[in-house]
Structure formats: structure tokens, C-alpha cells
C-alpha atoms as a PDB file:
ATOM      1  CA  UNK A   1      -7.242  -9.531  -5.828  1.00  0.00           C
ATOM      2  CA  UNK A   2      -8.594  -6.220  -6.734  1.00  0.00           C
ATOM      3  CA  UNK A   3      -5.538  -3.460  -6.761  1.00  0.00           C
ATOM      4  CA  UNK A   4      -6.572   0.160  -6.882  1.00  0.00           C
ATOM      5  CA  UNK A   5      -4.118   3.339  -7.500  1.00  0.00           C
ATOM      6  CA  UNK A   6      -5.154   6.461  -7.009  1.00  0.00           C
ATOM      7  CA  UNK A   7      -3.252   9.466  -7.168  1.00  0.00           C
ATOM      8  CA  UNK A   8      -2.678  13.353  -6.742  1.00  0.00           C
ATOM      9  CA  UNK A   9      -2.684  15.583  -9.662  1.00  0.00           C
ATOM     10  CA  UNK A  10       1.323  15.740  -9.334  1.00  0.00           C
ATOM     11  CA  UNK A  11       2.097  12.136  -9.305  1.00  0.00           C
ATOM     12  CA  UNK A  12       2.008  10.823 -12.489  1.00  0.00           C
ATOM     13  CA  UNK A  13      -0.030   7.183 -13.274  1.00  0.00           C
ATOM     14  CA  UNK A  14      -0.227   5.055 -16.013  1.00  0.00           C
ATOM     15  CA  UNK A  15      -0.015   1.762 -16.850  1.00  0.00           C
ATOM     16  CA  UNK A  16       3.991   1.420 -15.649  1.00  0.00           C
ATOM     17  CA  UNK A  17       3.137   2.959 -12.595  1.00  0.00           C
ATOM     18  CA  UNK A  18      -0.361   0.376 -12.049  1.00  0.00           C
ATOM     19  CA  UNK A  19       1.757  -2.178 -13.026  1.00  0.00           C
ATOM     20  CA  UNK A  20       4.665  -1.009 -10.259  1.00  0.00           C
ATOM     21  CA  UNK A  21       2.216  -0.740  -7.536  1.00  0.00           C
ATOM     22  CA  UNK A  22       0.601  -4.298  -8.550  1.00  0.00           C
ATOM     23  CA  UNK A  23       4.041  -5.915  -8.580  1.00  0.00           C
ATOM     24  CA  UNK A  24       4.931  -4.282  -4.928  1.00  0.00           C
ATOM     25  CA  UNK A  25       1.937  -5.126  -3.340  1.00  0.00           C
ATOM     26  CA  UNK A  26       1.744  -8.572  -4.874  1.00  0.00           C
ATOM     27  CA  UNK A  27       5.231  -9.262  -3.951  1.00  0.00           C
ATOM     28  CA  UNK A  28       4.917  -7.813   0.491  1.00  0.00           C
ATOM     29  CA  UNK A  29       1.615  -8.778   0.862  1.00  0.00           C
ATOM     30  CA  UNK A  30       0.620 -12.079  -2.036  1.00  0.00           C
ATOM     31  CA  UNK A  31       0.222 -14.298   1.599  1.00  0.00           C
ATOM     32  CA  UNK A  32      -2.893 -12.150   2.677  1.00  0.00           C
ATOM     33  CA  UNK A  33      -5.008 -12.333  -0.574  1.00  0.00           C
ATOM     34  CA  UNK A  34      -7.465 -14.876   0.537  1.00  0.00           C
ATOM     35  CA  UNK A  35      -8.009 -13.061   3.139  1.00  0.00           C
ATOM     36  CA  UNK A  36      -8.792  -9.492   1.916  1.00  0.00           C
ATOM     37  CA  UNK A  37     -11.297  -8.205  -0.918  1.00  0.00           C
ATOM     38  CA  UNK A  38      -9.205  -5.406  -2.410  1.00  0.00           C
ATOM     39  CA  UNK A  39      -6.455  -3.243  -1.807  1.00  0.00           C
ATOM     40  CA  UNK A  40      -6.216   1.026  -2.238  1.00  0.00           C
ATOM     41  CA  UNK A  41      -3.046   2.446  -2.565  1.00  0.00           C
ATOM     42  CA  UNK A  42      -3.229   6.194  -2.599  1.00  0.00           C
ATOM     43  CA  UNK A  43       0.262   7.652  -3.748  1.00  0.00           C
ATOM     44  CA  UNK A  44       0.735  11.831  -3.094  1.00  0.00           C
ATOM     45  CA  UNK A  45       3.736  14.172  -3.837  1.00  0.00           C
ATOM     46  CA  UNK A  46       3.598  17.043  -0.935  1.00  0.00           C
ATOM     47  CA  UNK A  47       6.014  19.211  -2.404  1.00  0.00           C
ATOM     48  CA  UNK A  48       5.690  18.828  -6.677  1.00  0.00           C
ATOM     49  CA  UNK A  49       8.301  19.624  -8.597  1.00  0.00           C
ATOM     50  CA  UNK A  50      10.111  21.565  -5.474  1.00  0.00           C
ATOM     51  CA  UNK A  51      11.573  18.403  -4.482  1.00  0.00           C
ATOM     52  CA  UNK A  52      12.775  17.911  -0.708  1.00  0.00           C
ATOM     53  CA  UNK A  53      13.183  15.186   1.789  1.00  0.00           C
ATOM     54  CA  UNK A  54      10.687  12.638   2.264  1.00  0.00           C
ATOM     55  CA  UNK A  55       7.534  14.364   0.272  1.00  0.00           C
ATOM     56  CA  UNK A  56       6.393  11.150  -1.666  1.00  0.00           C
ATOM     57  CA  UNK A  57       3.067   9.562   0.511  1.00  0.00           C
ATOM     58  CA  UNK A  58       1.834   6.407   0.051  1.00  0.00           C
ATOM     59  CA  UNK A  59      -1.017   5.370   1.935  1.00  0.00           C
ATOM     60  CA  UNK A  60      -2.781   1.695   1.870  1.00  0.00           C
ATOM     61  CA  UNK A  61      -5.629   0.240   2.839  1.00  0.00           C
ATOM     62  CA  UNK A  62      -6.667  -3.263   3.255  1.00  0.00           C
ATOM     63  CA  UNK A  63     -10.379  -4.263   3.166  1.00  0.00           C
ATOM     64  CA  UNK A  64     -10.537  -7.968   5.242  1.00  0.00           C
ATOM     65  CA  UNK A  65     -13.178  -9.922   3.586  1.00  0.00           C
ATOM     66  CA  UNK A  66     -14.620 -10.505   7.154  1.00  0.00           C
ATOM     67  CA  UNK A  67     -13.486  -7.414   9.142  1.00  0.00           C
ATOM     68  CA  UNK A  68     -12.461  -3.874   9.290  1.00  0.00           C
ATOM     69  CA  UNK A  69     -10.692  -2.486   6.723  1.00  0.00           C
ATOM     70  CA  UNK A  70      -6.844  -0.714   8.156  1.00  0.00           C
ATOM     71  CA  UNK A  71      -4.636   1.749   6.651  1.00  0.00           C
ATOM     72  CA  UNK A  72      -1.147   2.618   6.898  1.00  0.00           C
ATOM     73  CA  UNK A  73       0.920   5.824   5.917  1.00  0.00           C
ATOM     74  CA  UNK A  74       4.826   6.130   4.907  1.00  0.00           C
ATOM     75  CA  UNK A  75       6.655   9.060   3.932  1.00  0.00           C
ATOM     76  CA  UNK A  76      10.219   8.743   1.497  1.00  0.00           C
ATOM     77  CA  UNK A  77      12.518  10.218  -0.491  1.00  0.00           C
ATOM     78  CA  UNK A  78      10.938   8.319  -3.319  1.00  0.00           C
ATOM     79  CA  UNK A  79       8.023   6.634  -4.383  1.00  0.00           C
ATOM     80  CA  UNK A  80       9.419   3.432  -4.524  1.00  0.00           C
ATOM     81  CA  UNK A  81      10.524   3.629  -1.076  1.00  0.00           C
ATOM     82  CA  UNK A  82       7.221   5.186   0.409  1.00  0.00           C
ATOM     83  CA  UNK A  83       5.627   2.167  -1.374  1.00  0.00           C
ATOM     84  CA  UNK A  84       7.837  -0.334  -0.201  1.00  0.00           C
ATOM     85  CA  UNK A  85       7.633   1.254   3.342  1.00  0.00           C
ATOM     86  CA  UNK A  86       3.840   0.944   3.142  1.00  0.00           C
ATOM     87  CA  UNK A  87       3.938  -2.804   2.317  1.00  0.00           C
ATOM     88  CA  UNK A  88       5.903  -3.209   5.001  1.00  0.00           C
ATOM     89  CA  UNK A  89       4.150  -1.582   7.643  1.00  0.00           C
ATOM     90  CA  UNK A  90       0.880  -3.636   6.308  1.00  0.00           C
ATOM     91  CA  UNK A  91       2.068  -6.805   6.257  1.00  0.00           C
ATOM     92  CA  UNK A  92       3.118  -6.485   9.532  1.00  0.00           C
ATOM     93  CA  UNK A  93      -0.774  -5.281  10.213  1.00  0.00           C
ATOM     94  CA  UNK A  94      -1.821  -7.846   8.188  1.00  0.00           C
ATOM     95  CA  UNK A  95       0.352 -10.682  10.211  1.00  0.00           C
ATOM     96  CA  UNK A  96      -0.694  -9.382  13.765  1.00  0.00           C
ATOM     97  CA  UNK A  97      -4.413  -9.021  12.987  1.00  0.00           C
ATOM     98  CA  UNK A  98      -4.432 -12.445  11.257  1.00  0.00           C
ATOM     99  CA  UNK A  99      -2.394 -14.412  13.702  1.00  0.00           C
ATOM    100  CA  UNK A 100      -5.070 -13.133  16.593  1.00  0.00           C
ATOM    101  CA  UNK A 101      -7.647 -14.086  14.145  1.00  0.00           C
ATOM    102  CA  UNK A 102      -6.331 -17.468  14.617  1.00  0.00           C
ATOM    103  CA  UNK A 103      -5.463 -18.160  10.790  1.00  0.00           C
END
């Protein structure tokens, strides 16, 4: 399963962060791999170094190997929890979409 991060120019990647992401997503959504081709995860922070309530983004989107990709949004206090709040809202995407699939 193909994993990609991207990033804003105030959130900064690396391999510890790739290999955060990879862990996150492997661990809420592992079930849906044969089912998808890859995954984007697009991580934003809206207000920098400013700081403030729930500025980290994460956004992901799923590409089904025989359907339309879908994307999801969550907004946190921190990155781990706008990425874990992602995963969740996905894999509950993932299940309905799925499930009416008949799978």
C-alpha cells in the first residue's frame, strides 16, 4: 500500500514524521488495503508558530482500486490528533462504502 505525505511549508516532514503517518494509517485503516491503491495524507498548520486551538489539518484521501477516490478533513489541537481524527472519520467511509459494495 502506497502512503503519501505531503505537507505545508510550516509543518515539518521527515522520515519520523513518514514513518508516524505510515504507522497511523496502517494501524485505523490496515483492513481496507486490498481494497484501495494508495493513500494521500495532506497535513497543514493554519496558524504557524502563533499557535491556537485546533489549527493542525489533516486531510486524507483514499483511491478504491475499483471506484471513486473520497476524502476526509479533521481539525486538532495537534497533529497527532488531527491524524488520528482523520483515520477515524475514513474508516468509517471506508466501512460504509465497502459494506454497500457488498465486501
Amino acid at each position: 500500500m502506497q502512503i503519501q505525505l505531503n505537507t505545508d511549508d510550516r509543518v515539518p516532514g521527515g522520515e519520523a514524521l513518514q514513518a508516524s503517518v505510515d504507522s497511523l494509517v496502517t494501524q485505523h485503516l490496515e483492513r481496507f488495503f486490498p481494497y484501495l491503491t494508495r493513500i494521500e495524507v495532506h497535513l497543514a498548520d493554519a496558524n504557524g508558530t502563533k499557535g491556537g486551538g485546533r489549527d493542525k489539518q489533516c486531510a486524507i484521501e483514499a483511491r478504491m482500486s475499483n471506484g471513486p477516490s473520497m476524502g476526509v478533513n479533521h481539525d486538532d489541537e495537534t497533529m497527532e490528533k488531527a491524524i488520528r481524527g482523520a483515520c477515524e472519520k475514513m474508516r468509517s467511509r471506508l466501512d460504509s462504502r465497502i459494506s454497500k459494495r457488498g465486501h
